[in-house]
Tab-separated table of N, CA and C in Angstrom:
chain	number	residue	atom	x	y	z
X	1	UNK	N	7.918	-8.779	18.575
X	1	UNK	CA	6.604	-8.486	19.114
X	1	UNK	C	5.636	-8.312	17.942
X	2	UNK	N	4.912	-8.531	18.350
X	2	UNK	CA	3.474	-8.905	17.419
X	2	UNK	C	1.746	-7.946	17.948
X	3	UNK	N	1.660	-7.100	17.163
X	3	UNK	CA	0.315	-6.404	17.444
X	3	UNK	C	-0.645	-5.812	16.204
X	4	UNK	N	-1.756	-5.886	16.605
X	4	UNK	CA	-2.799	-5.722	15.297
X	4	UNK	C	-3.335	-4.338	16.323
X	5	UNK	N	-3.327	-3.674	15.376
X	5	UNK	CA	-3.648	-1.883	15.569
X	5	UNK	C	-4.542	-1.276	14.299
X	6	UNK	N	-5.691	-1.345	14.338
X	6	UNK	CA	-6.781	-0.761	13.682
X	6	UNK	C	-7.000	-1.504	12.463
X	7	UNK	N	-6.870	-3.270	12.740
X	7	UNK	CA	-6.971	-4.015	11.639
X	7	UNK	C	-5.493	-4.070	10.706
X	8	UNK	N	-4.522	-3.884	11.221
X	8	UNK	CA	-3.474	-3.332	10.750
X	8	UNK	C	-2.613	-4.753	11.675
X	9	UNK	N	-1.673	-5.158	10.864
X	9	UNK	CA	-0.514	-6.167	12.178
X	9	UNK	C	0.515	-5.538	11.868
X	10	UNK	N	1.321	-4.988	13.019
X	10	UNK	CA	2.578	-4.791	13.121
X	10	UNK	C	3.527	-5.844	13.559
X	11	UNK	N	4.590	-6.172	13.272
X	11	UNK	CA	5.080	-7.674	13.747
X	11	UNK	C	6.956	-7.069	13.772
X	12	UNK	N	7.740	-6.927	14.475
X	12	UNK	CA	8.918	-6.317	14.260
X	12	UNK	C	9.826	-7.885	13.708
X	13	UNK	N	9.205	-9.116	13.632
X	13	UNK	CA	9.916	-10.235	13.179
X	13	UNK	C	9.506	-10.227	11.644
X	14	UNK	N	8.899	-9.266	11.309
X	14	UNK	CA	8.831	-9.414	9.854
X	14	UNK	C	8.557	-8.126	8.784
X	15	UNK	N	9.028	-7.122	9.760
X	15	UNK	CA	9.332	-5.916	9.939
X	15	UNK	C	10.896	-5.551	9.203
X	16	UNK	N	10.934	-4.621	8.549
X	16	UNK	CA	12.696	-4.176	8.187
X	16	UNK	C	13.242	-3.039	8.946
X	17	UNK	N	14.064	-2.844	9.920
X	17	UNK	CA	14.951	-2.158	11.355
X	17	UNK	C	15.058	-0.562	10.171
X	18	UNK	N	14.383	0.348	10.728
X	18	UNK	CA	15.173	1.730	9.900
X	18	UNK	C	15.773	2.841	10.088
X	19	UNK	N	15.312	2.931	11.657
X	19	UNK	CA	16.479	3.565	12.974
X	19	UNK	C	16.270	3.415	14.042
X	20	UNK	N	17.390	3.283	14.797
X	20	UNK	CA	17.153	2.742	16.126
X	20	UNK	C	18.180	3.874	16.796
X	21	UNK	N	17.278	4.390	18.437
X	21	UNK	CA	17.745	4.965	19.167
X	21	UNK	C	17.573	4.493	20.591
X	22	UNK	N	18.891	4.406	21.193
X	22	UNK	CA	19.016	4.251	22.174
X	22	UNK	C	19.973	5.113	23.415
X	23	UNK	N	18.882	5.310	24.831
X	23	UNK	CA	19.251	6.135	25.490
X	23	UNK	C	19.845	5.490	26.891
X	24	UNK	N	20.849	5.470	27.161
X	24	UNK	CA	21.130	5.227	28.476
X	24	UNK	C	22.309	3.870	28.344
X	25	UNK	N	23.090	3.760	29.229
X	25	UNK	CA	23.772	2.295	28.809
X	25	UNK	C	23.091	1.177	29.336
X	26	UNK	N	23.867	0.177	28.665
X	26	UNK	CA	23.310	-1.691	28.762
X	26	UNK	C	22.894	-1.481	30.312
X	27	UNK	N	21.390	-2.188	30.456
X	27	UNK	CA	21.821	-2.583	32.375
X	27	UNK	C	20.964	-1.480	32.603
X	28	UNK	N	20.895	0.066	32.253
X	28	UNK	CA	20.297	1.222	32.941
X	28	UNK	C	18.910	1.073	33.396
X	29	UNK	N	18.347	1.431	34.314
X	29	UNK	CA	17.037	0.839	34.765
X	29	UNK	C	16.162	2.692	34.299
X	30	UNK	N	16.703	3.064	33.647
X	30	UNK	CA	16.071	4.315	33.657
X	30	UNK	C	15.980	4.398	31.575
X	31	UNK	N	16.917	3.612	31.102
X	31	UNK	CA	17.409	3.574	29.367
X	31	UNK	C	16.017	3.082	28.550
X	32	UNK	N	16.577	3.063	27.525
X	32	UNK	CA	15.037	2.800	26.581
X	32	UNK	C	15.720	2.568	25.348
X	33	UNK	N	15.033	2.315	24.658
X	33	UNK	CA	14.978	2.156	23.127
X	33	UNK	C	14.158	2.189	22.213
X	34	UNK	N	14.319	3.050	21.132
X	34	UNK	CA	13.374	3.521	20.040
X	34	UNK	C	13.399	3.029	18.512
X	35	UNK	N	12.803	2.014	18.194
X	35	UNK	CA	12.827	1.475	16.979
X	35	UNK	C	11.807	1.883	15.864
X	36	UNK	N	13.038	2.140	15.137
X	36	UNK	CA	11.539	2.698	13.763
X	36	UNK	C	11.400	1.225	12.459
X	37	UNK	N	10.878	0.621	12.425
X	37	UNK	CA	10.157	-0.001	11.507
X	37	UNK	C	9.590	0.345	10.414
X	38	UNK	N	9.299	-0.287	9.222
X	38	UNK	CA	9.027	-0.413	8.130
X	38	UNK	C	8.152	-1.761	7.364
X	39	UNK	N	6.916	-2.216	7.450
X	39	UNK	CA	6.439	-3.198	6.900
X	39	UNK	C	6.735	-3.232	5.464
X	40	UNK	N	6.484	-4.495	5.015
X	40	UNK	CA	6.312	-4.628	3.586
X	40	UNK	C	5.362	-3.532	2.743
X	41	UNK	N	4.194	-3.447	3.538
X	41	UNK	CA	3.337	-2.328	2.696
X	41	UNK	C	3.590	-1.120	3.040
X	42	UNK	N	4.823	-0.827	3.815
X	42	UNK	CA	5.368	0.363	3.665
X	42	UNK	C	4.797	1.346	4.655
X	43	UNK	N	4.195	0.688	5.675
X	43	UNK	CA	3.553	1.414	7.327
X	43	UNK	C	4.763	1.763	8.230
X	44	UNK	N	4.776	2.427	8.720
X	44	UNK	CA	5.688	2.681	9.457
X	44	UNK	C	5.131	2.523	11.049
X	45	UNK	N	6.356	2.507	11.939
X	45	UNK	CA	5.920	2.185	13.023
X	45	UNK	C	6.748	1.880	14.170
X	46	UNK	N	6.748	2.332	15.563
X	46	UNK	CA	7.589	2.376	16.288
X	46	UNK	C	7.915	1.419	17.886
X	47	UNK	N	8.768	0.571	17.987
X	47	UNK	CA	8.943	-0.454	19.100
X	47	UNK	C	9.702	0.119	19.837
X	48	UNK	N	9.171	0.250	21.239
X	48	UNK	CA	9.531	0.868	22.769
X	48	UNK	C	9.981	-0.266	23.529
X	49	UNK	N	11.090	0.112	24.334
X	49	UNK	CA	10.959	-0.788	25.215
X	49	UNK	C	12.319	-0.206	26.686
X	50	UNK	N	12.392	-0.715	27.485
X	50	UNK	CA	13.280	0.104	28.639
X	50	UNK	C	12.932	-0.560	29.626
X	51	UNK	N	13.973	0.263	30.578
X	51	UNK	CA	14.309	-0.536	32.084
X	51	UNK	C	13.216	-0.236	32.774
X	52	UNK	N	13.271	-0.557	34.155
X	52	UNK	CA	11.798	-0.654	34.828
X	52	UNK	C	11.515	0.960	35.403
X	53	UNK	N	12.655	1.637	35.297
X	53	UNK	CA	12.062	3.240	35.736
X	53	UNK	C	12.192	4.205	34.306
X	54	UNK	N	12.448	3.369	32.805
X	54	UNK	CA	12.498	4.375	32.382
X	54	UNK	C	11.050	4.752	31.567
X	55	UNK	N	10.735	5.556	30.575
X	55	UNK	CA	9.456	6.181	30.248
X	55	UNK	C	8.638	4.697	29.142
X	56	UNK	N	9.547	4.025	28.724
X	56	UNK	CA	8.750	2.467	28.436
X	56	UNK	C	9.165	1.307	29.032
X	57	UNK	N	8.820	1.103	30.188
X	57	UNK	CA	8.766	-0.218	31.269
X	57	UNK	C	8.177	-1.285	30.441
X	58	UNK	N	7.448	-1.499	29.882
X	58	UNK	CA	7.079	-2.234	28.625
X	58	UNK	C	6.894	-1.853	27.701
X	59	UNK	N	7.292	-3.381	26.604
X	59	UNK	CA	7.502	-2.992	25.526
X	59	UNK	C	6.058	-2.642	24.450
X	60	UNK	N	5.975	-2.057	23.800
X	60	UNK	CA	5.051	-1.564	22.969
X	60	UNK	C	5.085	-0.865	21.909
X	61	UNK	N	4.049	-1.297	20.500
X	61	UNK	CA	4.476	-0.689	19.246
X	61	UNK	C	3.214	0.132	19.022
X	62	UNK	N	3.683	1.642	18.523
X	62	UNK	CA	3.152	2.647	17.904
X	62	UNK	C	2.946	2.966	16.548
X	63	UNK	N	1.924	3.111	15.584
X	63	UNK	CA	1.729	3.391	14.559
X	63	UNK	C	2.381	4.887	14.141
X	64	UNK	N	3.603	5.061	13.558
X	64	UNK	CA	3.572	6.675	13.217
X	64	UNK	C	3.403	7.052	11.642
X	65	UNK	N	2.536	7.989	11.493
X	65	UNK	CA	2.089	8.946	10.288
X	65	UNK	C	3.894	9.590	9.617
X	66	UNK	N	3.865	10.515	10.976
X	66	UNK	CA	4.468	11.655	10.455
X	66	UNK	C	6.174	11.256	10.659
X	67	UNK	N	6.854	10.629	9.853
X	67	UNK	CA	8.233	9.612	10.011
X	67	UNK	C	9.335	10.826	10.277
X	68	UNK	N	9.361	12.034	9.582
X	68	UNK	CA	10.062	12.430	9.587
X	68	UNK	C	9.968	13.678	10.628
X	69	UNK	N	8.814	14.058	11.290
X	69	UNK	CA	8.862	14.446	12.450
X	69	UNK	C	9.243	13.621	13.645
X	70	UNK	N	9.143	12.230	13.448
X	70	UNK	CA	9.564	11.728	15.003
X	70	UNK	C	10.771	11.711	14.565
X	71	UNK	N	11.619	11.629	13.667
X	71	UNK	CA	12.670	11.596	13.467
X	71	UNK	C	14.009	12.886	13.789
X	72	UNK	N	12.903	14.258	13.569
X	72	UNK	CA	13.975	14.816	13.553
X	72	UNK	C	13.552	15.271	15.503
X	73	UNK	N	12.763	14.752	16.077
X	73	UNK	CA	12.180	15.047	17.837
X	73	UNK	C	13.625	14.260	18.445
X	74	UNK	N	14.291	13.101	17.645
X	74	UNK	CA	15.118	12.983	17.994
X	74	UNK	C	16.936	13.580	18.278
């Protein structure tokens, strides 16, 4: 996925994977997944995505500041 956020492109195809959390098993219509990203210039940033009842029904990327607070929310 591919998005420009305050003049900013986030792109997870050219993006480096730096933790990934996932809730619920394969198939769960309620599961999700939490990807933390890393650009080349060193932005950080987070890809959502989940079944159709869970809290990201679509997928969508978030700019995060504070890395090591969403990190430890987990």
């Amino acid at each position: 996925m591919r998005r420009e956020i305050d003049g900013v492109v986030y792109d997870t195809n050219a993006a480096t994977v730096d933790k990934k959390f996932t809730f619920g098993a394969p198939g769960d219509p309620a599961g999700y997944e939490e990807t933390l990203y890393v650009t080349g210039e060193g932005k950080f940033f987070v890809y959502t995505y989940g079944g159709c009842k869970s809290r990201y029904p679509q997928e969508n990327i978030t700019p995060i500041d504070d890395v090591k607070a969403w990190i430890l929310s987990h």
